[in-house]
PDB file of C-alpha atoms in Angstrom:
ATOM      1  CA  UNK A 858       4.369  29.788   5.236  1.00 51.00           C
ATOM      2  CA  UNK A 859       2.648  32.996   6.551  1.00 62.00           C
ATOM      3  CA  UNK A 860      -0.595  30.985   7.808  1.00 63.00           C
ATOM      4  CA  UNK A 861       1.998  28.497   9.954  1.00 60.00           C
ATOM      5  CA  UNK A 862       3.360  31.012  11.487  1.00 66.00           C
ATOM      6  CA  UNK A 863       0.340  32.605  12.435  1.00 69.00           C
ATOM      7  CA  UNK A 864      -1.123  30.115  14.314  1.00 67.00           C
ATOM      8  CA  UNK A 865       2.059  29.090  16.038  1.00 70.00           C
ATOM      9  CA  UNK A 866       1.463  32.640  17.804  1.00 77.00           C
ATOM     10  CA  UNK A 867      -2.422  32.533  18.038  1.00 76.00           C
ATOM     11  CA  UNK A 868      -2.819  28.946  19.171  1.00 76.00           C
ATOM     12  CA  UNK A 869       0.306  26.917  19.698  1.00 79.00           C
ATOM     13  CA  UNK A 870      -1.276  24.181  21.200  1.00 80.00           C
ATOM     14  CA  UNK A 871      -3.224  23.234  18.290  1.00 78.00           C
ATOM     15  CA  UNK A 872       0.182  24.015  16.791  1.00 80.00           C
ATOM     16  CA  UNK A 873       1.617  21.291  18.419  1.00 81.00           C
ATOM     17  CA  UNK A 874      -1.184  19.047  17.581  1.00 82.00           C
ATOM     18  CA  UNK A 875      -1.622  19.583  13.469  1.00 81.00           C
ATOM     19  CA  UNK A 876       1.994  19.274  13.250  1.00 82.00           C
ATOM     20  CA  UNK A 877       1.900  15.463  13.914  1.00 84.00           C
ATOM     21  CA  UNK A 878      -0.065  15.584  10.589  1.00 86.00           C
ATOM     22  CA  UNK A 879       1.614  18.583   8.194  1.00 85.00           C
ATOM     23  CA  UNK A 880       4.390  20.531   7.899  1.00 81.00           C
ATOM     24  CA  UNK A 881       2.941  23.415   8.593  1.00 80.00           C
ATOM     25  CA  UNK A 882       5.005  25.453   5.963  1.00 81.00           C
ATOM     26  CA  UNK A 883       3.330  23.920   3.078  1.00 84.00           C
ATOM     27  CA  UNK A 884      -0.341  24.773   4.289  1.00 84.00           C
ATOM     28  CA  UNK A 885      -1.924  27.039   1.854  1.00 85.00           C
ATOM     29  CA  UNK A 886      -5.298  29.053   2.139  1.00 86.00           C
ATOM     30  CA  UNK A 887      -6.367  30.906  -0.714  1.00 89.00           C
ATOM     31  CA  UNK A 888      -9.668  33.122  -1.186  1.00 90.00           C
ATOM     32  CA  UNK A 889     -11.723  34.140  -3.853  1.00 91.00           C
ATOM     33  CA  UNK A 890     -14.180  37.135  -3.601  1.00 92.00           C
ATOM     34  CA  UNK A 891     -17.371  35.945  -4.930  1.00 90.00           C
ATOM     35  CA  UNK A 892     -19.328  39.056  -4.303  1.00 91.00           C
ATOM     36  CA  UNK A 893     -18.836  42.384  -1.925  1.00 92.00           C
ATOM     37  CA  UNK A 894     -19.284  40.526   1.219  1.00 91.00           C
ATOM     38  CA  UNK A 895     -18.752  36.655   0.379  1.00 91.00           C
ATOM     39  CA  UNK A 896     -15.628  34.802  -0.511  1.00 92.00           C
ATOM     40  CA  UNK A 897     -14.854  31.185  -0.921  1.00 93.00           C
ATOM     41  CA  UNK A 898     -11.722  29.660   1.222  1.00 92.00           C
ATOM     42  CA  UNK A 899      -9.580  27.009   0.230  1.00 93.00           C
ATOM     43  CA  UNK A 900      -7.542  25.257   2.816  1.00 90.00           C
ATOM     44  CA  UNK A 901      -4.862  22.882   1.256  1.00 91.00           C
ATOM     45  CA  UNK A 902      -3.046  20.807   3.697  1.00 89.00           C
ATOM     46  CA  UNK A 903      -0.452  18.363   2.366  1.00 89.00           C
ATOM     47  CA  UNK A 904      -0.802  15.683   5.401  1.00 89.00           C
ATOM     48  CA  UNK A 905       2.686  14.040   6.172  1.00 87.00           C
ATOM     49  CA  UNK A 906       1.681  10.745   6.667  1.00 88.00           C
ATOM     50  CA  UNK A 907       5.566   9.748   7.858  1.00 89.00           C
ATOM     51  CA  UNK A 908       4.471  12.328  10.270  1.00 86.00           C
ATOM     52  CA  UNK A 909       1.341  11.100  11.279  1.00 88.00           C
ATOM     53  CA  UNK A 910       2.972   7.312  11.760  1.00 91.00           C
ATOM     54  CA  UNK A 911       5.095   8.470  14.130  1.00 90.00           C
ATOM     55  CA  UNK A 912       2.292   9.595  16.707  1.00 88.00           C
ATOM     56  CA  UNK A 913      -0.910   7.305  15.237  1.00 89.00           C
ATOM     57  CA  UNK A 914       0.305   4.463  13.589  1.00 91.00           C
ATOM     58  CA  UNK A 915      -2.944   3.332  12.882  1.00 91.00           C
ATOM     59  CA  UNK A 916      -4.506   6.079  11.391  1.00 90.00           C
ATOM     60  CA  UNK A 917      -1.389   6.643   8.850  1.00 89.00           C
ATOM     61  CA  UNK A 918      -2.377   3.045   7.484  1.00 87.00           C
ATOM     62  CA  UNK A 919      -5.915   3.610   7.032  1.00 87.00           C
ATOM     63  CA  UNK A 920      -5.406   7.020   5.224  1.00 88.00           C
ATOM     64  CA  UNK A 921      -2.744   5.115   2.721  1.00 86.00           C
ATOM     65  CA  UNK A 922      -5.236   2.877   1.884  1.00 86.00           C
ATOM     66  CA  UNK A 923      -7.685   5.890   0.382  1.00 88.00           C
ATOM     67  CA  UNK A 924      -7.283   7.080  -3.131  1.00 89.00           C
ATOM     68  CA  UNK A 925     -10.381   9.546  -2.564  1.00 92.00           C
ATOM     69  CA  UNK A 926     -12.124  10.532   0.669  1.00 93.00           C
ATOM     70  CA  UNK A 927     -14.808  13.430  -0.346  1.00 95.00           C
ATOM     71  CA  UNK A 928     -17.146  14.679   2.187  1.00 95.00           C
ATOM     72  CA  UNK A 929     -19.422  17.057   1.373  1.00 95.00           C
ATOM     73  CA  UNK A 930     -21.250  18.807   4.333  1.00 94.00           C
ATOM     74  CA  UNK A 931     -24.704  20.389   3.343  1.00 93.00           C
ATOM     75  CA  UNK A 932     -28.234  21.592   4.532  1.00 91.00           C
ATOM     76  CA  UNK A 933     -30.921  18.401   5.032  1.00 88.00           C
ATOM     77  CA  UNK A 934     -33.164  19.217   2.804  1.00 81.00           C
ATOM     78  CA  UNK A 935     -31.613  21.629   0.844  1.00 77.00           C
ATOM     79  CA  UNK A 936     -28.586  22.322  -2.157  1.00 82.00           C
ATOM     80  CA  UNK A 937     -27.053  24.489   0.219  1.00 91.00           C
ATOM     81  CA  UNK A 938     -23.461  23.361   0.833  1.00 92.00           C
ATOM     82  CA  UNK A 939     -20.927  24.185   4.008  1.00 92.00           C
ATOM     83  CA  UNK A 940     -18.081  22.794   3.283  1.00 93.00           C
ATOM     84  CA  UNK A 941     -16.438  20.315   0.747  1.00 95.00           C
ATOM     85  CA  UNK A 942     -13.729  18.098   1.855  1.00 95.00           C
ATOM     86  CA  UNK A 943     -11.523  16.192  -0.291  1.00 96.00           C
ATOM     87  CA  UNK A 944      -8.553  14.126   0.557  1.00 93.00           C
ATOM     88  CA  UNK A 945      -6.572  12.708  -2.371  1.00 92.00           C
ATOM     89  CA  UNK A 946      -3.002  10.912  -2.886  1.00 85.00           C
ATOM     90  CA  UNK A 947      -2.250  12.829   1.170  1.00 86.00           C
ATOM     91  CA  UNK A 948      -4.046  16.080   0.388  1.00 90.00           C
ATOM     92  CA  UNK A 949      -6.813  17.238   2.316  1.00 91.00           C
ATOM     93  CA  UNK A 950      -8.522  20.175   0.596  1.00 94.00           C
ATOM     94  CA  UNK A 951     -11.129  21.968   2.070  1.00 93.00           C
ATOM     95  CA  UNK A 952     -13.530  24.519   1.005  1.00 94.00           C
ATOM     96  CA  UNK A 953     -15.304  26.665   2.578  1.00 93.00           C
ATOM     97  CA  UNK A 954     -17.083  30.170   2.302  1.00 93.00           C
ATOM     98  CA  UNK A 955     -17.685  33.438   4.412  1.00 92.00           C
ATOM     99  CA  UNK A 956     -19.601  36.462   4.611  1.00 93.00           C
ATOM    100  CA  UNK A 957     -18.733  39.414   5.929  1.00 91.00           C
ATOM    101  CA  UNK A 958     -16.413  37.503   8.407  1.00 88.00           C
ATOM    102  CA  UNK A 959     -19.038  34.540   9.851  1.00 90.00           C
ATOM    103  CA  UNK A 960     -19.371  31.190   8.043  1.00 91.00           C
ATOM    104  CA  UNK A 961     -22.095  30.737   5.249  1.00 92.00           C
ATOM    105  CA  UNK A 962     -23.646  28.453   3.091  1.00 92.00           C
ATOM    106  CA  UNK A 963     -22.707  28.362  -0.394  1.00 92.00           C
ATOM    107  CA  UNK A 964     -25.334  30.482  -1.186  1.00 89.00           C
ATOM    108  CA  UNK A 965     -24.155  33.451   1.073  1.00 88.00           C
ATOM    109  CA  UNK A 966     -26.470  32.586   3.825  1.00 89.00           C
ATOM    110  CA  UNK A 967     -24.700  33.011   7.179  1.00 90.00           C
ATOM    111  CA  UNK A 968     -24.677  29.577   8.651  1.00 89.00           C
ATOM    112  CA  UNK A 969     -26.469  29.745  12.573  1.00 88.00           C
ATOM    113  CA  UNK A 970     -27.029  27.739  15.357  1.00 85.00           C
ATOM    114  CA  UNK A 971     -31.036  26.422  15.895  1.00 84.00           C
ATOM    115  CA  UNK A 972     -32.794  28.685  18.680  1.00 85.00           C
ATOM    116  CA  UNK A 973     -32.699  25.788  20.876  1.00 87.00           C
ATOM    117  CA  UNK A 974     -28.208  25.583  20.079  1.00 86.00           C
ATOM    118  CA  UNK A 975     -28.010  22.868  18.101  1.00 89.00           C
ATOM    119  CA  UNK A 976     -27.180  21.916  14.471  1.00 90.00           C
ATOM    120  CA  UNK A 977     -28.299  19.839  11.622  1.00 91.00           C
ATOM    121  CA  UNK A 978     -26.611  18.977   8.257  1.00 92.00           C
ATOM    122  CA  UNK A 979     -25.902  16.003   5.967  1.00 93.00           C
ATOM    123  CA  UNK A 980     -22.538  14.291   4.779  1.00 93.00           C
ATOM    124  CA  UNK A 981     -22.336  12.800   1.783  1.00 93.00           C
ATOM    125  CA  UNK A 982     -19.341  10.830   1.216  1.00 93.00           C
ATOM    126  CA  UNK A 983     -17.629   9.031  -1.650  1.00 94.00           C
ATOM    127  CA  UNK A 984     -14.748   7.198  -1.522  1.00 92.00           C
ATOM    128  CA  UNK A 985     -11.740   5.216  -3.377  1.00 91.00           C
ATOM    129  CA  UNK A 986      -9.897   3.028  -1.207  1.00 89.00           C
ATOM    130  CA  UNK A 987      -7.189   0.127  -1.903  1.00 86.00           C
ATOM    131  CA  UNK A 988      -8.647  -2.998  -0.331  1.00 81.00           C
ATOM    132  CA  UNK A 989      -5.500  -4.687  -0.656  1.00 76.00           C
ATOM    133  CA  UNK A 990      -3.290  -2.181  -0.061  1.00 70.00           C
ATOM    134  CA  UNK A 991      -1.747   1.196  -0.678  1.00 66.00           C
ATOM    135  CA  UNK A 992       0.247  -0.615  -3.677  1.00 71.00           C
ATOM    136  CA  UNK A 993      -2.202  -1.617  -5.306  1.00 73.00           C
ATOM    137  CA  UNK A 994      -5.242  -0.347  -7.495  1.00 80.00           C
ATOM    138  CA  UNK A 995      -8.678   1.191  -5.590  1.00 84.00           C
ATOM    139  CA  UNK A 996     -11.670   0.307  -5.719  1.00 88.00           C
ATOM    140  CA  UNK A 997     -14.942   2.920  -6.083  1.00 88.00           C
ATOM    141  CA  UNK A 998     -17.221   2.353  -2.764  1.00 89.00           C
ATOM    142  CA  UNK A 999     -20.462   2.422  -2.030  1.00 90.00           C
ATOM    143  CA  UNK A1000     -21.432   6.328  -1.329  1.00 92.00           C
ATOM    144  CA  UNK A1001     -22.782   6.809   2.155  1.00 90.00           C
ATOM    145  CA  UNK A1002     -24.939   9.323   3.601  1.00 92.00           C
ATOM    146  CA  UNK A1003     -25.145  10.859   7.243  1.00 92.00           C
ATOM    147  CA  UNK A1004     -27.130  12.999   9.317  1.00 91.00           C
ATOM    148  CA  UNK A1005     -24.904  15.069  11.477  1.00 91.00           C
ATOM    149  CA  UNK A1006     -26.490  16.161  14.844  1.00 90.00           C
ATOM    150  CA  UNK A1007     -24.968  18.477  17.240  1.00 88.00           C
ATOM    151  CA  UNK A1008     -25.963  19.756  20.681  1.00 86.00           C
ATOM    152  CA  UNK A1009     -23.591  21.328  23.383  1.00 83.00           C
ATOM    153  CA  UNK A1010     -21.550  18.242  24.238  1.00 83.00           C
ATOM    154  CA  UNK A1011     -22.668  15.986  21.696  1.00 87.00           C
ATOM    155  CA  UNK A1012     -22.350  14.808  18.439  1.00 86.00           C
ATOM    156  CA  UNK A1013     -24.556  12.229  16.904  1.00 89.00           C
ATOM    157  CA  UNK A1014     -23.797  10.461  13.371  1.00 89.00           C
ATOM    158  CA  UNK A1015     -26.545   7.971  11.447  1.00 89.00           C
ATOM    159  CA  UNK A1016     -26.248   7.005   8.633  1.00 89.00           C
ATOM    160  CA  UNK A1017     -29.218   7.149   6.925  1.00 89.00           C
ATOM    161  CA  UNK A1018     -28.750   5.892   2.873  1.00 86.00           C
ATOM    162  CA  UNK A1019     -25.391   3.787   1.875  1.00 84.00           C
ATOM    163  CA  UNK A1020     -24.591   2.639  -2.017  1.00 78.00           C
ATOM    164  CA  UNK A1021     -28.387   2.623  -4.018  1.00 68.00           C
ATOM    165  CA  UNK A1022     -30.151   3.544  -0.448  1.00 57.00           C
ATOM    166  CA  UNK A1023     -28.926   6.734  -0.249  1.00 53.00           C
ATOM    167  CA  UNK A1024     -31.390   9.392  -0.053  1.00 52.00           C
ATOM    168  CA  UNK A1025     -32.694   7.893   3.355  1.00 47.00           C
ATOM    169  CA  UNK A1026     -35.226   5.436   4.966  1.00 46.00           C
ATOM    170  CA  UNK A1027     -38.521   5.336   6.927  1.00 47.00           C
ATOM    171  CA  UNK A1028     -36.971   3.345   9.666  1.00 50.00           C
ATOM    172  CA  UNK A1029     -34.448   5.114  12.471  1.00 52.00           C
ATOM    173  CA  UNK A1030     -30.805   3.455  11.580  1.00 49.00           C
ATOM    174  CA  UNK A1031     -28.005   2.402  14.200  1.00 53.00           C
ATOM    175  CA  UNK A1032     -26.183   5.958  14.952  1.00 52.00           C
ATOM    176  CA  UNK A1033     -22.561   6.713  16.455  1.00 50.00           C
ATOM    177  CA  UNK A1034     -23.595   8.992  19.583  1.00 52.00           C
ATOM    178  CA  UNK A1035     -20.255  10.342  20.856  1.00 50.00           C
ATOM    179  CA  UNK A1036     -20.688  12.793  23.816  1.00 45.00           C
ATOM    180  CA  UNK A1037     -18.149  15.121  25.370  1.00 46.00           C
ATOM    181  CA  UNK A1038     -17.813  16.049  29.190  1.00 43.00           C
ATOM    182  CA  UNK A1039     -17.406  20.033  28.229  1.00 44.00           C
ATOM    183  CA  UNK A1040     -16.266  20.338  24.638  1.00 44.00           C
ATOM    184  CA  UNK A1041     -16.262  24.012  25.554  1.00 45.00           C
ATOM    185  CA  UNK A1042     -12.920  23.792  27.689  1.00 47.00           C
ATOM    186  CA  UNK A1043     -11.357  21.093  25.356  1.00 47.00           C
ATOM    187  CA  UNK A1044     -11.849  23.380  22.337  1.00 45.00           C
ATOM    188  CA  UNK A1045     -10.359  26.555  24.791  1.00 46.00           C
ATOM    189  CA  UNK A1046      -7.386  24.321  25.505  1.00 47.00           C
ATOM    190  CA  UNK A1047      -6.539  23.559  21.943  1.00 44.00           C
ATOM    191  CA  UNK A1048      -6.898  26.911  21.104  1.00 44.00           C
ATOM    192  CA  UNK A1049      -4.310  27.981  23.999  1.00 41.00           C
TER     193      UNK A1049
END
């Protein structure tokens, strides 16, 4: 209840805009100190998908039809994880850590931008989803894999291994290349 009312007073327009998905109320963050200077976050957010019909009708169907969405963000390359995302039955839970106040890797590095200001990580995700609807029983998907690419303005998605592939290919796959006129003032709006 506290962290809703916090950030109807630090950012009410993004206020406005997460509570077409959850009551804010019944968001929960919880942390626990792993060492002096690093502690894992966990974000639960109960989505209200009656809520989230009422504003994107779409997008309410297509997350009743998932049993399990789990994204895991990481390092390419590397074990080192960012964040673990995992929506089940209309809760999104995400994890996250933090040292000494900036973002990190699960291993307590702090997570930074590349000296040229962009950044690089992976996606794994699994997923259950009903096929024939949210009434019925779900079926275990192929897991996919992505390379996440970001530069200022632009975000680029390819998916480089899907089911027995994953782990990645010699050949450069069909990406999603989304690109934003000035992300910077969007994200300054939502904030305000």
């Amino acid at each position: 209840a506290q962290l809703g009312c916090a950030l109807r007073i630090v950012c009410p327009n993004l206020t406005d805009f997460l509570r077409k998905f959850a009551d804010l109320q019944m968001i929960s963050l919880r942390a626990v100190p792993l060492d002096e200077h690093t502690s894992a976050f966990v974000l639960k957010v109960p989505l209200n998908l009656d809520f989230v019909e009422r504003h994107y009708e779409r997008l309410a169907a297509l997350l009743r039809h998932f049993e399990l969405l789990s994204v895991s963000v990481a390092r390419p390359g590397g074990p080192a994880t960012l964040a673990l995302l995992i929506l089940r039955e209309g809760l999104l839970e995400v994890t996250f850590h933090v040292r000494d106040g900036q973002l990190c890797w699960d291993t307590g590095e702090v997570f930074a931008l590349l000296e040229d200001g962009t950044f690089e990580c992976t996606a794994a995700v699994e997923s259950n989803v009903r096929l024939l609807g949210p009434s019925l029983g779900a079926v275990a998907m192929p897991p996919l894999q992505l390379l996440v690419r970001g530069a200022p303005g632009r975000l680029r998605v390819t998916c480089t291994g899907a089911g027995e592939e994953v782990g990645g290919s010699e050949e450069e796959p069909p990406a999603w290349d989304g690109s934003f006129a000035d992300l910077g003032n969007a994200a300054l709006a939502a904030l305000q």
